Amino acid sequence: MPTIERSLPVGIRDGTITRYVEPFGGGGSVFFYIKKMYPIREFHVGDVNPDLVNAYIIIRDKLDAAIHSLQAVAEEYLPLDHADRAAVFYRIRDEYNSTAGCLSTKRITAARVQRAAQTIFLNRTCFNGLYRVNSKGHYNVPHGRYKTPPICNEDNLRSASRALQGVNVSCGSYETVEPHVDARSFVYFDPPYRPLPNTPSFTAYVKTASFGDEEQVALAAFYSTLHRKGALLMLSNSDPHVTDGADDFFDDLYDDFNIRRVAANRSINSDADKRGAITEILVTNYEVKP
């Protein structure tokens, strides 16, 4: 985040940027930071994952009900030993995989509140906090091993709820944000990273959406479309040079824009010895001072 902060456009700070758009919402770390630090008037956050979007909407609009559900499952889960915790985890995971249909309605129902609580519970207690689905669209991350996982961090949830008030949260592909983008907008792209050769990775976060090289090329074309609308843009991705100095995939794809290589820690790796600093890329359509 400090690197992204130093790379933000001046208009974020001086008030000329009035709209923030993030089409790959994910964990929302950049959104939450900018919402806290800068007086931008309008925010649009989207993601293709309906469960993530549902969780944000429930945290925004039905927080007390979600906290009630999380407290109940925490009281059941935390006193148990690892084997019994695992039984609770897999029971809830099975329920979760059988109730996705509740997201088909835009109306906020008790089932959607319960599902948002389950999304948070599974994220806090699964292996490495991953979100991954199989070809049937079923969440399939195994149980983790944590002493006191923060299943219901009420202070954090209430802080997130305050930040999400007035924010337009939507579910869909990144292209759906285009109507919200104009010359007074800043757009931050954090797509599924292009996998580095011979490293553990996955790009399918929902059943119908993988994100390979063809999708990276289409995203670069969309980046250019928003550039022509006058918006200020930043994109993060992996750096192919980490494993192959001759792999200029992104250098060629974004050769009309500014590409910087920045240090970043990779924390999702089953081998703790491989969780260290490597370079990633930041692509901007404006100059960033060193």
mmCIF file of C-alpha atoms in Angstrom:
data_model
loop_
_atom_site.group_PDB
_atom_site.id
_atom_site.type_symbol
_atom_site.label_atom_id
_atom_site.label_comp_id
_atom_site.label_asym_id
_atom_site.label_seq_id
_atom_site.Cartn_x
_atom_site.Cartn_y
_atom_site.Cartn_z
ATOM 1 C CA MET A 1 0.000 0.000 0.000
ATOM 2 C CA PRO A 2 2.796 2.547 0.647
ATOM 3 C CA THR A 3 4.007 2.005 -2.930
ATOM 4 C CA ILE A 4 0.512 2.534 -4.330
ATOM 5 C CA GLU A 5 0.084 5.603 -2.119
ATOM 6 C CA ARG A 6 3.250 7.162 -3.559
ATOM 7 C CA SER A 7 1.987 6.372 -7.065
ATOM 8 C CA LEU A 8 -1.484 7.919 -6.764
ATOM 9 C CA PRO A 9 -2.273 10.802 -9.129
ATOM 10 C CA VAL A 10 -2.079 14.338 -7.781
ATOM 11 C CA GLY A 11 -5.800 14.780 -8.440
ATOM 12 C CA ILE A 12 -6.609 12.343 -5.617
ATOM 13 C CA ARG A 13 -4.984 14.757 -3.193
ATOM 14 C CA ASP A 14 -6.050 18.123 -4.595
ATOM 15 C CA GLY A 15 -9.714 17.278 -5.138
ATOM 16 C CA THR A 16 -9.853 17.338 -8.931
ATOM 17 C CA ILE A 17 -10.571 13.579 -8.911
ATOM 18 C CA THR A 18 -14.175 13.235 -7.707
ATOM 19 C CA ARG A 19 -14.889 9.575 -8.523
ATOM 20 C CA TYR A 20 -13.064 6.360 -7.599
ATOM 21 C CA VAL A 21 -13.745 3.167 -9.554
ATOM 22 C CA GLU A 22 -12.396 -0.306 -8.751
ATOM 23 C CA PRO A 23 -13.727 -3.036 -11.071
ATOM 24 C CA PHE A 24 -11.834 -5.925 -9.423
ATOM 25 C CA GLY A 25 -12.927 -5.278 -5.857
ATOM 26 C CA GLY A 26 -11.307 -8.281 -4.184
ATOM 27 C CA GLY A 27 -10.288 -7.533 -0.622
ATOM 28 C CA GLY A 28 -10.755 -3.814 -1.292
ATOM 29 C CA SER A 29 -7.558 -2.707 0.441
ATOM 30 C CA VAL A 30 -6.954 0.211 -1.943
ATOM 31 C CA PHE A 31 -10.624 1.239 -1.852
ATOM 32 C CA PHE A 32 -10.721 1.227 1.964
ATOM 33 C CA TYR A 33 -7.482 3.192 2.169
ATOM 34 C CA ILE A 34 -8.575 5.875 -0.291
ATOM 35 C CA LYS A 35 -12.053 6.106 1.282
ATOM 36 C CA LYS A 36 -10.423 6.809 4.642
ATOM 37 C CA MET A 37 -7.700 9.184 3.471
ATOM 38 C CA TYR A 38 -9.146 11.322 0.672
ATOM 39 C CA PRO A 39 -12.323 13.414 0.162
ATOM 40 C CA ILE A 40 -13.579 11.725 -2.999
ATOM 41 C CA ARG A 41 -17.337 12.130 -3.362
ATOM 42 C CA GLU A 42 -18.328 9.054 -5.371
ATOM 43 C CA PHE A 43 -17.197 5.415 -5.207
ATOM 44 C CA HIS A 44 -17.982 2.472 -7.475
ATOM 45 C CA VAL A 45 -16.646 -0.957 -6.503
ATOM 46 C CA GLY A 46 -17.410 -4.106 -8.495
ATOM 47 C CA ASP A 47 -16.392 -7.724 -8.715
ATOM 48 C CA VAL A 48 -17.376 -10.789 -10.730
ATOM 49 C CA ASN A 49 -17.671 -12.931 -7.573
ATOM 50 C CA PRO A 50 -21.307 -12.802 -6.355
ATOM 51 C CA ASP A 51 -20.443 -14.027 -2.852
ATOM 52 C CA LEU A 52 -17.869 -11.298 -2.342
ATOM 53 C CA VAL A 53 -20.304 -8.658 -3.572
ATOM 54 C CA ASN A 54 -23.055 -10.086 -1.355
ATOM 55 C CA ALA A 55 -20.752 -9.941 1.673
ATOM 56 C CA TYR A 56 -19.967 -6.261 1.025
ATOM 57 C CA ILE A 57 -23.643 -5.399 0.573
ATOM 58 C CA ILE A 58 -24.657 -7.221 3.760
ATOM 59 C CA ILE A 59 -21.845 -5.577 5.733
ATOM 60 C CA ARG A 60 -23.015 -2.229 4.383
ATOM 61 C CA ASP A 61 -26.765 -2.659 4.869
ATOM 62 C CA LYS A 62 -27.420 -5.470 7.395
ATOM 63 C CA LEU A 63 -24.379 -5.493 9.613
ATOM 64 C CA ASP A 64 -26.042 -6.286 12.951
ATOM 65 C CA ALA A 65 -27.722 -9.385 11.525
ATOM 66 C CA ALA A 66 -24.433 -10.568 10.023
ATOM 67 C CA ILE A 67 -22.614 -10.032 13.332
ATOM 68 C CA HIS A 68 -25.317 -12.042 15.136
ATOM 69 C CA SER A 69 -24.763 -14.977 12.738
ATOM 70 C CA LEU A 70 -20.973 -14.752 13.027
ATOM 71 C CA GLN A 71 -21.099 -14.644 16.823
ATOM 72 C CA ALA A 72 -23.268 -17.776 16.847
ATOM 73 C CA VAL A 73 -20.876 -19.790 14.673
ATOM 74 C CA ALA A 74 -17.837 -18.481 16.586
ATOM 75 C CA GLU A 75 -19.378 -19.659 19.865
ATOM 76 C CA GLU A 76 -19.895 -23.096 18.326
ATOM 77 C CA TYR A 77 -16.523 -23.407 16.609
ATOM 78 C CA LEU A 78 -13.881 -21.824 18.850
ATOM 79 C CA PRO A 79 -14.234 -24.027 21.993
ATOM 80 C CA LEU A 80 -13.691 -27.234 19.964
ATOM 81 C CA ASP A 81 -10.524 -29.216 19.306
ATOM 82 C CA HIS A 82 -9.138 -29.336 15.761
ATOM 83 C CA ALA A 83 -11.001 -32.471 14.683
ATOM 84 C CA ASP A 84 -14.371 -31.160 15.864
ATOM 85 C CA ARG A 85 -13.649 -27.748 14.363
ATOM 86 C CA ALA A 86 -12.994 -29.460 11.046
ATOM 87 C CA ALA A 87 -16.383 -31.191 11.264
ATOM 88 C CA VAL A 88 -18.097 -27.820 11.766
ATOM 89 C CA PHE A 89 -16.105 -26.272 8.911
ATOM 90 C CA TYR A 90 -17.042 -28.999 6.412
ATOM 91 C CA ARG A 91 -20.679 -28.977 7.498
ATOM 92 C CA ILE A 92 -20.876 -25.226 6.861
ATOM 93 C CA ARG A 93 -18.951 -25.588 3.604
ATOM 94 C CA ASP A 94 -21.497 -28.185 2.435
ATOM 95 C CA GLU A 95 -24.376 -25.875 3.388
ATOM 96 C CA TYR A 96 -22.654 -23.032 1.568
ATOM 97 C CA ASN A 97 -22.302 -25.061 -1.601
ATOM 98 C CA SER A 98 -25.989 -25.972 -1.561
ATOM 99 C CA THR A 99 -27.460 -22.498 -1.043
ATOM 100 C CA ALA A 100 -25.905 -20.335 -3.794
ATOM 101 C CA GLY A 101 -29.368 -19.871 -5.294
ATOM 102 C CA CYS A 102 -30.237 -17.340 -2.602
ATOM 103 C CA LEU A 103 -28.058 -14.800 -4.447
ATOM 104 C CA SER A 104 -30.413 -14.776 -7.436
ATOM 105 C CA THR A 105 -32.629 -12.181 -5.767
ATOM 106 C CA LYS A 106 -31.616 -8.541 -5.332
ATOM 107 C CA ARG A 107 -33.795 -8.345 -2.236
ATOM 108 C CA ILE A 108 -31.810 -8.703 0.981
ATOM 109 C CA THR A 109 -33.140 -11.862 2.607
ATOM 110 C CA ALA A 110 -32.221 -13.775 5.763
ATOM 111 C CA ALA A 111 -30.629 -16.398 3.516
ATOM 112 C CA ARG A 112 -28.343 -13.786 1.951
ATOM 113 C CA VAL A 113 -27.337 -12.526 5.400
ATOM 114 C CA GLN A 114 -26.550 -16.076 6.511
ATOM 115 C CA ARG A 115 -24.542 -16.713 3.358
ATOM 116 C CA ALA A 116 -22.479 -13.549 3.871
ATOM 117 C CA ALA A 117 -21.682 -14.706 7.410
ATOM 118 C CA GLN A 118 -20.663 -18.103 6.036
ATOM 119 C CA THR A 119 -18.432 -16.432 3.439
ATOM 120 C CA ILE A 120 -16.600 -14.607 6.232
ATOM 121 C CA PHE A 121 -16.437 -17.699 8.456
ATOM 122 C CA LEU A 122 -14.985 -19.862 5.675
ATOM 123 C CA ASN A 123 -12.465 -17.164 4.759
ATOM 124 C CA ARG A 124 -11.283 -16.896 8.362
ATOM 125 C CA THR A 125 -10.996 -20.630 9.018
ATOM 126 C CA CYS A 126 -9.942 -22.135 5.660
ATOM 127 C CA PHE A 127 -6.409 -22.848 4.515
ATOM 128 C CA ASN A 128 -4.508 -19.577 3.958
ATOM 129 C CA GLY A 129 -7.683 -17.484 3.612
ATOM 130 C CA LEU A 130 -8.155 -18.584 -0.013
ATOM 131 C CA TYR A 131 -11.264 -18.280 -2.150
ATOM 132 C CA ARG A 132 -11.377 -20.951 -4.848
ATOM 133 C CA VAL A 133 -14.146 -22.884 -6.590
ATOM 134 C CA ASN A 134 -14.164 -26.058 -8.672
ATOM 135 C CA SER A 135 -15.719 -26.660 -12.099
ATOM 136 C CA LYS A 136 -19.152 -27.020 -10.486
ATOM 137 C CA GLY A 137 -18.812 -23.651 -8.811
ATOM 138 C CA HIS A 138 -18.398 -25.243 -5.370
ATOM 139 C CA TYR A 139 -16.094 -23.681 -2.823
ATOM 140 C CA ASN A 140 -13.422 -26.321 -2.221
ATOM 141 C CA VAL A 141 -10.705 -24.833 0.008
ATOM 142 C CA PRO A 142 -9.869 -27.191 2.906
ATOM 143 C CA HIS A 143 -9.973 -26.434 6.598
ATOM 144 C CA GLY A 144 -7.070 -24.468 8.047
ATOM 145 C CA ARG A 145 -5.341 -24.755 11.399
ATOM 146 C CA TYR A 146 -5.503 -21.595 13.515
ATOM 147 C CA LYS A 147 -5.618 -21.246 17.282
ATOM 148 C CA THR A 148 -7.960 -18.254 17.508
ATOM 149 C CA PRO A 149 -9.172 -17.199 14.047
ATOM 150 C CA PRO A 150 -10.962 -13.796 14.081
ATOM 151 C CA ILE A 151 -14.343 -15.116 12.960
ATOM 152 C CA CYS A 152 -16.246 -12.092 14.249
ATOM 153 C CA ASN A 153 -13.999 -9.048 14.470
ATOM 154 C CA GLU A 154 -16.807 -6.646 15.303
ATOM 155 C CA ASP A 155 -14.698 -3.476 15.377
ATOM 156 C CA ASN A 156 -13.287 -4.234 11.930
ATOM 157 C CA LEU A 157 -16.707 -5.112 10.510
ATOM 158 C CA ARG A 158 -18.229 -1.883 11.825
ATOM 159 C CA SER A 159 -15.342 0.118 10.390
ATOM 160 C CA ALA A 160 -15.848 -1.578 7.022
ATOM 161 C CA SER A 161 -19.592 -0.914 7.182
ATOM 162 C CA ARG A 162 -19.024 2.794 7.784
ATOM 163 C CA ALA A 163 -16.607 2.939 4.846
ATOM 164 C CA LEU A 164 -19.132 1.219 2.545
ATOM 165 C CA GLN A 165 -21.980 3.641 3.263
ATOM 166 C CA GLY A 166 -22.976 5.407 0.046
ATOM 167 C CA VAL A 167 -20.696 3.212 -2.071
ATOM 168 C CA ASN A 168 -22.131 1.643 -5.212
ATOM 169 C CA VAL A 169 -21.243 -2.076 -4.996
ATOM 170 C CA SER A 170 -22.060 -4.161 -8.070
ATOM 171 C CA CYS A 171 -21.543 -7.677 -9.404
ATOM 172 C CA GLY A 172 -20.310 -8.173 -12.947
ATOM 173 C CA SER A 173 -17.362 -8.228 -15.286
ATOM 174 C CA TYR A 174 -14.971 -5.299 -15.235
ATOM 175 C CA GLU A 175 -16.471 -3.805 -18.420
ATOM 176 C CA THR A 176 -19.675 -2.920 -16.562
ATOM 177 C CA VAL A 177 -17.955 -0.008 -14.800
ATOM 178 C CA GLU A 178 -17.430 1.956 -18.026
ATOM 179 C CA PRO A 179 -20.564 4.154 -17.669
ATOM 180 C CA HIS A 180 -19.193 5.377 -14.316
ATOM 181 C CA VAL A 181 -15.855 6.506 -15.756
ATOM 182 C CA ASP A 182 -15.182 10.040 -16.958
ATOM 183 C CA ALA A 183 -12.350 12.566 -17.038
ATOM 184 C CA ARG A 184 -12.653 13.222 -13.288
ATOM 185 C CA SER A 185 -12.309 9.533 -12.388
ATOM 186 C CA PHE A 186 -9.460 7.451 -11.023
ATOM 187 C CA VAL A 187 -9.677 3.736 -11.838
ATOM 188 C CA TYR A 188 -7.602 1.115 -10.044
ATOM 189 C CA PHE A 189 -7.361 -2.332 -11.660
ATOM 190 C CA ASP A 190 -6.270 -5.311 -9.583
ATOM 191 C CA PRO A 191 -7.124 -8.256 -11.867
ATOM 192 C CA PRO A 192 -6.233 -11.907 -11.320
ATOM 193 C CA TYR A 193 -2.491 -11.898 -11.765
ATOM 194 C CA ARG A 194 -0.905 -13.615 -14.728
ATOM 195 C CA PRO A 195 0.652 -16.792 -13.267
ATOM 196 C CA LEU A 196 4.424 -16.946 -13.104
ATOM 197 C CA PRO A 197 5.835 -20.163 -14.622
ATOM 198 C CA ASN A 198 6.586 -22.959 -12.145
ATOM 199 C CA THR A 199 4.830 -21.212 -9.256
ATOM 200 C CA PRO A 200 1.562 -22.235 -7.546
ATOM 201 C CA SER A 201 -1.316 -20.166 -8.908
ATOM 202 C CA PHE A 202 -4.930 -20.172 -9.992
ATOM 203 C CA THR A 203 -7.054 -17.715 -11.953
ATOM 204 C CA ALA A 204 -10.581 -19.171 -11.601
ATOM 205 C CA TYR A 205 -12.317 -17.435 -8.694
ATOM 206 C CA VAL A 206 -15.804 -18.167 -10.017
ATOM 207 C CA LYS A 207 -17.142 -21.073 -12.072
ATOM 208 C CA THR A 208 -17.503 -19.233 -15.375
ATOM 209 C CA ALA A 209 -14.528 -16.884 -15.350
ATOM 210 C CA SER A 210 -10.949 -17.948 -15.865
ATOM 211 C CA PHE A 211 -8.424 -15.214 -16.574
ATOM 212 C CA GLY A 212 -5.685 -16.262 -18.983
ATOM 213 C CA ASP A 213 -3.543 -14.373 -21.481
ATOM 214 C CA GLU A 214 -6.496 -13.761 -23.801
ATOM 215 C CA GLU A 215 -8.361 -12.048 -20.968
ATOM 216 C CA GLN A 216 -5.265 -10.017 -20.055
ATOM 217 C CA VAL A 217 -5.123 -8.762 -23.662
ATOM 218 C CA ALA A 218 -8.818 -7.822 -23.573
ATOM 219 C CA LEU A 219 -8.286 -5.980 -20.281
ATOM 220 C CA ALA A 220 -5.416 -3.982 -21.814
ATOM 221 C CA ALA A 221 -7.758 -2.927 -24.635
ATOM 222 C CA PHE A 222 -10.324 -1.810 -22.058
ATOM 223 C CA TYR A 223 -7.596 0.096 -20.213
ATOM 224 C CA SER A 224 -6.915 1.979 -23.457
ATOM 225 C CA THR A 225 -10.644 2.675 -23.886
ATOM 226 C CA LEU A 226 -10.830 4.324 -20.462
ATOM 227 C CA HIS A 227 -7.614 6.222 -21.203
ATOM 228 C CA ARG A 228 -9.317 7.757 -24.227
ATOM 229 C CA LYS A 229 -12.167 8.889 -21.956
ATOM 230 C CA GLY A 230 -9.648 10.968 -20.007
ATOM 231 C CA ALA A 231 -9.684 8.941 -16.784
ATOM 232 C CA LEU A 232 -6.541 8.425 -14.719
ATOM 233 C CA LEU A 233 -5.658 4.739 -14.451
ATOM 234 C CA MET A 234 -3.482 2.382 -12.414
ATOM 235 C CA LEU A 235 -3.130 -1.380 -12.868
ATOM 236 C CA SER A 236 -1.275 -3.974 -10.788
ATOM 237 C CA ASN A 237 -0.073 -7.329 -12.069
ATOM 238 C CA SER A 238 2.686 -9.897 -11.770
ATOM 239 C CA ASP A 239 6.089 -9.255 -13.303
ATOM 240 C CA PRO A 240 7.065 -11.968 -15.834
ATOM 241 C CA HIS A 241 10.691 -10.867 -15.509
ATOM 242 C CA VAL A 242 10.791 -12.513 -12.078
ATOM 243 C CA THR A 243 11.101 -15.910 -13.737
ATOM 244 C CA ASP A 244 12.013 -14.999 -17.331
ATOM 245 C CA GLY A 245 13.861 -11.811 -18.180
ATOM 246 C CA ALA A 246 12.904 -12.219 -21.828
ATOM 247 C CA ASP A 247 9.155 -12.429 -21.162
ATOM 248 C CA ASP A 248 7.917 -8.971 -22.193
ATOM 249 C CA PHE A 249 4.228 -9.855 -22.193
ATOM 250 C CA PHE A 250 3.140 -6.796 -20.199
ATOM 251 C CA ASP A 251 5.877 -4.528 -21.539
ATOM 252 C CA ASP A 252 4.469 -5.122 -25.022
ATOM 253 C CA LEU A 253 0.825 -5.044 -23.938
ATOM 254 C CA TYR A 254 1.134 -1.681 -22.167
ATOM 255 C CA ASP A 255 3.913 -0.134 -24.235
ATOM 256 C CA ASP A 256 1.917 3.099 -24.650
ATOM 257 C CA PHE A 257 1.810 3.623 -20.880
ATOM 258 C CA ASN A 258 4.155 3.909 -17.912
ATOM 259 C CA ILE A 259 5.318 0.604 -16.407
ATOM 260 C CA ARG A 260 7.131 0.542 -13.071
ATOM 261 C CA ARG A 261 8.511 -2.517 -11.305
ATOM 262 C CA VAL A 262 7.953 -2.356 -7.574
ATOM 263 C CA ALA A 263 8.778 -4.628 -4.629
ATOM 264 C CA ALA A 264 5.903 -6.666 -3.228
ATOM 265 C CA ASN A 265 5.563 -9.524 -0.767
ATOM 266 C CA ARG A 266 3.824 -12.689 -1.927
ATOM 267 C CA SER A 267 2.039 -14.134 1.103
ATOM 268 C CA ILE A 268 -0.091 -16.901 -0.440
ATOM 269 C CA ASN A 269 2.281 -19.817 -0.794
ATOM 270 C CA SER A 270 2.164 -23.199 0.928
ATOM 271 C CA ASP A 271 5.946 -23.011 1.387
ATOM 272 C CA ALA A 272 6.711 -20.300 3.958
ATOM 273 C CA ASP A 273 10.286 -20.057 2.666
ATOM 274 C CA LYS A 274 8.930 -18.765 -0.650
ATOM 275 C CA ARG A 275 6.937 -15.917 0.888
ATOM 276 C CA GLY A 276 9.296 -13.051 0.205
ATOM 277 C CA ALA A 277 9.825 -9.880 -1.765
ATOM 278 C CA ILE A 278 9.636 -10.069 -5.548
ATOM 279 C CA THR A 279 8.786 -7.420 -8.139
ATOM 280 C CA GLU A 280 5.345 -6.725 -9.529
ATOM 281 C CA ILE A 281 4.298 -4.121 -12.077
ATOM 282 C CA LEU A 282 2.272 -0.933 -11.755
ATOM 283 C CA VAL A 283 0.944 0.483 -15.021
ATOM 284 C CA THR A 284 -0.242 4.087 -15.057
ATOM 285 C CA ASN A 285 -1.379 6.443 -17.804
ATOM 286 C CA TYR A 286 0.204 9.378 -15.982
ATOM 287 C CA GLU A 287 3.715 10.131 -14.861
ATOM 288 C CA VAL A 288 4.727 9.062 -11.362
ATOM 289 C CA LYS A 289 7.559 11.003 -9.753
ATOM 290 C CA PRO A 290 10.357 8.766 -8.413
#
